[in-house]
mmCIF file of C-alpha atoms in Angstrom:
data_model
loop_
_atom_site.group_PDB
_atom_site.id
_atom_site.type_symbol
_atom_site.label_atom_id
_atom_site.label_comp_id
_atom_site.label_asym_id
_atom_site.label_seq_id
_atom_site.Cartn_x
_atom_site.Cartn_y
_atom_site.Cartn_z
ATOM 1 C CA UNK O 11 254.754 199.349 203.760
ATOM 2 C CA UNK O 12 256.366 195.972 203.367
ATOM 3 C CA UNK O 13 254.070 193.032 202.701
ATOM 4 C CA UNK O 14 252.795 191.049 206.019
ATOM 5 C CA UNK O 15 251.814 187.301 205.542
ATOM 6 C CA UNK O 16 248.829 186.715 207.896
ATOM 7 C CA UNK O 17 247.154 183.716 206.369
ATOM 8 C CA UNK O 18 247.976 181.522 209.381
ATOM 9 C CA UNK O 19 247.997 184.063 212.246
ATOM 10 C CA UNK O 20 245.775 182.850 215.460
ATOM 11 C CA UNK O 21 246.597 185.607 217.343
ATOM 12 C CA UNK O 22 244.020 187.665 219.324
ATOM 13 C CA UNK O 23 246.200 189.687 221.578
ATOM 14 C CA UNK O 24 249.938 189.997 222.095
ATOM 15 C CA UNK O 25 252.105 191.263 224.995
ATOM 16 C CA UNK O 26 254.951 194.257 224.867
ATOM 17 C CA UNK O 27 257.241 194.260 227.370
ATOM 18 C CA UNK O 28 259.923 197.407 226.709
ATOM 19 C CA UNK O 29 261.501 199.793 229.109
ATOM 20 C CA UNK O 30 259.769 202.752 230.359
ATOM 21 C CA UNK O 31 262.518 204.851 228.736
ATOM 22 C CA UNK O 32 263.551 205.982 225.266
ATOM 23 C CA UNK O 33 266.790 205.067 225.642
ATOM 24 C CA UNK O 34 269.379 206.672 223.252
ATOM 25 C CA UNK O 35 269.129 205.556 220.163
ATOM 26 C CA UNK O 36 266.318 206.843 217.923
ATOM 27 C CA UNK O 37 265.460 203.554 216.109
ATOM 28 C CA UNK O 38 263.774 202.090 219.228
ATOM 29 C CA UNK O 39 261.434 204.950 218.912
ATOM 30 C CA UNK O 40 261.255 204.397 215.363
ATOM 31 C CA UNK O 41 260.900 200.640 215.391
ATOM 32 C CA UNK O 42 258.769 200.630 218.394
ATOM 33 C CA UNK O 43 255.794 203.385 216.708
ATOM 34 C CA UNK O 44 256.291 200.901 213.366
ATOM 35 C CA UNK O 45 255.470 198.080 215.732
ATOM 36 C CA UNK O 46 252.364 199.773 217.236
ATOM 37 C CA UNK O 47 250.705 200.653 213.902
ATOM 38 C CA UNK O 48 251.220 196.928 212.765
ATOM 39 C CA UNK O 49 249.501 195.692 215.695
ATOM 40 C CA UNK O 50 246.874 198.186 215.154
ATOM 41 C CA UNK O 51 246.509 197.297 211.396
ATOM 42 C CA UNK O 52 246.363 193.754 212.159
ATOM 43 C CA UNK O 53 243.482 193.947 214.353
ATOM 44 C CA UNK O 54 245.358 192.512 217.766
ATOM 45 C CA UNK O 55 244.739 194.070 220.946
ATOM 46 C CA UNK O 56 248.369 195.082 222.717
ATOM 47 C CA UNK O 57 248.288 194.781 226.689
ATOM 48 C CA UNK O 58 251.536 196.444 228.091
ATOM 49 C CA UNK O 59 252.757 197.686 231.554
ATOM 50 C CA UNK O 60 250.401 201.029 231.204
ATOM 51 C CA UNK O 61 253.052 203.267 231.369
ATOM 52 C CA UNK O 62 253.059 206.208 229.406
ATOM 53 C CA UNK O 63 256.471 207.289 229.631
ATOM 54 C CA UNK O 64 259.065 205.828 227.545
ATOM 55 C CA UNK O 65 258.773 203.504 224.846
ATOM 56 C CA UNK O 66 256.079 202.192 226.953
ATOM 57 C CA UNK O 67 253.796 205.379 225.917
ATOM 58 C CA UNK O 68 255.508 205.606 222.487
ATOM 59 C CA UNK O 69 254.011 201.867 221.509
ATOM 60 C CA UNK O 70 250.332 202.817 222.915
ATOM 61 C CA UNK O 71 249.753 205.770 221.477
ATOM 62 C CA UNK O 72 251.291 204.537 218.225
ATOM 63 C CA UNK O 73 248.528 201.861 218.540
ATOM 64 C CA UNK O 74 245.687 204.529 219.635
ATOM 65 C CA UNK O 75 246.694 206.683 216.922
ATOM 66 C CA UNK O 76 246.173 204.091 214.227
ATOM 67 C CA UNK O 77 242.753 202.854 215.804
ATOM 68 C CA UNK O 78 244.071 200.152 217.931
ATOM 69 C CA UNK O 79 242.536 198.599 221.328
ATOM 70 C CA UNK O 80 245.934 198.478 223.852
ATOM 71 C CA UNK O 81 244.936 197.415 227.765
ATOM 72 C CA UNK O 82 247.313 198.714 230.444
ATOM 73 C CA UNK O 83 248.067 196.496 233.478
ATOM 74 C CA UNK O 84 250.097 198.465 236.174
ATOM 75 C CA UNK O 85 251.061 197.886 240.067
ATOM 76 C CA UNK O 86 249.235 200.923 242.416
ATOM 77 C CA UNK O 87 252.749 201.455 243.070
ATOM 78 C CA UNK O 88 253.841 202.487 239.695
ATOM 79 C CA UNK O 89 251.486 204.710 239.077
ATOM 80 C CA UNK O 90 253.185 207.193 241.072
ATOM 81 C CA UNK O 91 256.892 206.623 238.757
ATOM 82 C CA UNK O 92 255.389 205.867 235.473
ATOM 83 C CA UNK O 93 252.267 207.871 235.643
ATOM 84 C CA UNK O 94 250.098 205.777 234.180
ATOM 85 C CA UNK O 95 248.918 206.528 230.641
ATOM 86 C CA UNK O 96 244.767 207.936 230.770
ATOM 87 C CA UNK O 97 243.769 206.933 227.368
ATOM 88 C CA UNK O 98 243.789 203.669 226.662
ATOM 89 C CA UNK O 99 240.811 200.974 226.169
ATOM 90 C CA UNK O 100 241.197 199.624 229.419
ATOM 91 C CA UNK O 101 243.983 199.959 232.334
ATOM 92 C CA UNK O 102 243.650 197.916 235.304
ATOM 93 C CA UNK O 103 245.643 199.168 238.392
ATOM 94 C CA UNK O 104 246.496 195.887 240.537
ATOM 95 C CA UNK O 105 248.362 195.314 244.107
ATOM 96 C CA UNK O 106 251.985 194.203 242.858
ATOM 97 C CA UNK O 107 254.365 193.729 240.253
ATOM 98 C CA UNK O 108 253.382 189.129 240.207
ATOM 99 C CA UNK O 109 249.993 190.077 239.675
ATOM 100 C CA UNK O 110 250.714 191.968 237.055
ATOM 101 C CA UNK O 111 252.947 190.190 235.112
ATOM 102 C CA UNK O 112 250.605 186.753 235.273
ATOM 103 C CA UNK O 113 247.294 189.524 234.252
ATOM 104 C CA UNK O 114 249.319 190.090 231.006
ATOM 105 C CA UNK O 115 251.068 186.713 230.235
ATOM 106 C CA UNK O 116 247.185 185.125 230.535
ATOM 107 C CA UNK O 117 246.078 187.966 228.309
ATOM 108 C CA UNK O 118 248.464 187.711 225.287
ATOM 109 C CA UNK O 119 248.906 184.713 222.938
ATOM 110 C CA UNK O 120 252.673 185.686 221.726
ATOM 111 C CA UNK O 121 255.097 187.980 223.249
ATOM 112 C CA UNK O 122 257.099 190.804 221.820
ATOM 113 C CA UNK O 123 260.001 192.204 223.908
ATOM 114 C CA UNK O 124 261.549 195.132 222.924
ATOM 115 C CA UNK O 125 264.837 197.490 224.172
ATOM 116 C CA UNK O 126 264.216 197.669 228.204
ATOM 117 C CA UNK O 127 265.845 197.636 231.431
ATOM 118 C CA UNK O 128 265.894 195.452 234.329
ATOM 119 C CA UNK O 129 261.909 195.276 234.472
ATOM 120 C CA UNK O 130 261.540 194.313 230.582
ATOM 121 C CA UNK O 131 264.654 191.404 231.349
ATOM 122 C CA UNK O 132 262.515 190.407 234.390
ATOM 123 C CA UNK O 133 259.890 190.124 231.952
ATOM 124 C CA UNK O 134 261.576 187.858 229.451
ATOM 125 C CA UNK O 135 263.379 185.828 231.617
ATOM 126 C CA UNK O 136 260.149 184.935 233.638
ATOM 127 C CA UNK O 137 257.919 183.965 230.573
ATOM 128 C CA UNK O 138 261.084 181.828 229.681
ATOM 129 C CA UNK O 139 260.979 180.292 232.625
ATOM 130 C CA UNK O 140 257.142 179.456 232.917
ATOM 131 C CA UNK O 141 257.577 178.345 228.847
ATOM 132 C CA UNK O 142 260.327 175.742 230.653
ATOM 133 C CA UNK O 143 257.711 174.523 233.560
ATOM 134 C CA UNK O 144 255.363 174.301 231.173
ATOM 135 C CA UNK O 145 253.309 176.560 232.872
ATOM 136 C CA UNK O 146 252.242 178.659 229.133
ATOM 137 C CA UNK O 147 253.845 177.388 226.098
ATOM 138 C CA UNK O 148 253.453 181.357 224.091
ATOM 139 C CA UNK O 149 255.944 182.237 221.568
ATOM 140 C CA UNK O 150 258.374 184.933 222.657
ATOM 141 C CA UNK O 151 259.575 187.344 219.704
ATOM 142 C CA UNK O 152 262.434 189.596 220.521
ATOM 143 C CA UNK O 153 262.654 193.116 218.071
ATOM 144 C CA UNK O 154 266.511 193.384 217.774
ATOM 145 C CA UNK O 155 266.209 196.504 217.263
ATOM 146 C CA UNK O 156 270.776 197.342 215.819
ATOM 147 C CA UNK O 157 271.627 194.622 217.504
ATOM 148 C CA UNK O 158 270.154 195.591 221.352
ATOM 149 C CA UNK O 159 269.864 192.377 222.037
ATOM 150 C CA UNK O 160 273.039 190.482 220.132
ATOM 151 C CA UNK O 161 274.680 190.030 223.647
ATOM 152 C CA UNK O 162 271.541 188.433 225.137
ATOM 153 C CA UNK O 163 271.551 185.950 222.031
ATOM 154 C CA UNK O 164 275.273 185.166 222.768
ATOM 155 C CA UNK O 165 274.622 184.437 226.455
ATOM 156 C CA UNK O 166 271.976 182.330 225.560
ATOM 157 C CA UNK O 167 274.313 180.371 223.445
ATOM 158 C CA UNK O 168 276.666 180.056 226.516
ATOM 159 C CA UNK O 169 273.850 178.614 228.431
ATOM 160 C CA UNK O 170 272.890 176.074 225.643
ATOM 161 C CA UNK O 171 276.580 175.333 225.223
ATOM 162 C CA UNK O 172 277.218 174.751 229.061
ATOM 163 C CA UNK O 173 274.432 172.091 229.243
ATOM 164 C CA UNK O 174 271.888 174.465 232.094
ATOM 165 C CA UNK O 175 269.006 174.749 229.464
ATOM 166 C CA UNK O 176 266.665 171.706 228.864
ATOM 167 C CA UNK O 177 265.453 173.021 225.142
ATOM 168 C CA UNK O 178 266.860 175.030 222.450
ATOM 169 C CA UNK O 179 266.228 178.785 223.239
ATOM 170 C CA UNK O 180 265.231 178.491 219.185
ATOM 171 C CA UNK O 181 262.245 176.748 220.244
ATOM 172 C CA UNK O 182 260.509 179.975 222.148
ATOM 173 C CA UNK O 183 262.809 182.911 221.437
ATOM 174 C CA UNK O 184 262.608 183.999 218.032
ATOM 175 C CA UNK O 185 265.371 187.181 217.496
ATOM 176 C CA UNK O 186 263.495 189.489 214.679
ATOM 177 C CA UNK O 187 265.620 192.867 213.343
ATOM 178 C CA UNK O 188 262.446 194.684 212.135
ATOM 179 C CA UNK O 189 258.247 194.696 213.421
ATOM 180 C CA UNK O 190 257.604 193.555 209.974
ATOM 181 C CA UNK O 191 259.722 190.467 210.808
ATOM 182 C CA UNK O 192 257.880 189.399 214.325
ATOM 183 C CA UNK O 193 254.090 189.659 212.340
ATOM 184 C CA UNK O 194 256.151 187.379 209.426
ATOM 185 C CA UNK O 195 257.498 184.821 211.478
ATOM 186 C CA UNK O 196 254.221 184.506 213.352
ATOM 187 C CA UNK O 197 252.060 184.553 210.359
#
């Protein structure tokens, strides 16, 4: 296991947003269960969607299996697609899809997105935007897991080179190619 600098860390709990799929290529998996058993070793408490399909369930139980606390926050009305996963530390079931993405932003210090759909961009893109209203200044940290998100960082680019963004994307993304790399950079 690669060396993890965590002299400086202040984190208590962080955030995963990732899709509530596999998707096809087997590094997220891999990547994704690496993450969990970091967070687990480092003592932080996940809180995720509560899902327990997908990489949503791969990155809890990773955490669970390595003796990690992970609290689930999921809309009544997904527990009927995503089947909500029974054995975490805590799950809270709440009304809608806003009041469960502000239950999770207030519960996490940093974020860490990983590969996801429309609902993990939603994600993103709305903690980017409260980070611009000032509204939570948390770190975002984005596993580029090959490159799953090299388009993103290219678009992002295009913004900052087009004159819509009113700070660096530097200055709350940070892109990171391996979980060792997120705990690194925050440490």
């Amino acid at each position: 296991m690669p060396v993890i600098k965590t002299a400086n860390m202040k984190l208590e709990s962080v955030v995963v947003f990732c899709g509530s799929k596999n998707g096809q290529n087997p590094n997220y998996v891999k990547q994704t269960t690496e993450l969990g058993k970091l967070i687990a070793l480092l003592n932080l408490r996940m809180v995720y969607g509560g899902g327990k399909a997908g990489l949503m369930g791969v990155i809890a139980d990773s955490v669970l299996a390595n003796g990690g606390k992970v609290m689930g926050v999921i809309p009544k009305i997904l527990t009927e697609w995503e089947s909500q996963h029974t054995g975490l530390t805590e799950l809270f079931v709440v009304p809608d899809m806003h009041t469960r993405k502000k239950m999770m932003y207030e519960m996490g210090d940093a974020a860490i997105v990983l590969p996801g759909g429309f609902g993990t961009l939603d994600e993103l893109f709305e903690m980017l935007t409260w980070n611009q209203l000032k509204i939570h200044d948390k770190k975002i940290y984005i596993l580029n897991t090959d490159g799953f998100y090299n388009h993103l960082r290219l678009h992002l680019q295009q913004l900052k080179k087009e004159g819509f963004l009113y700070e660096l994307p530097e200055e709350r993304i940070i892109f990171c190619d391996t979980p060792v790399e997120i705990f690194n950079k925050i440490g």
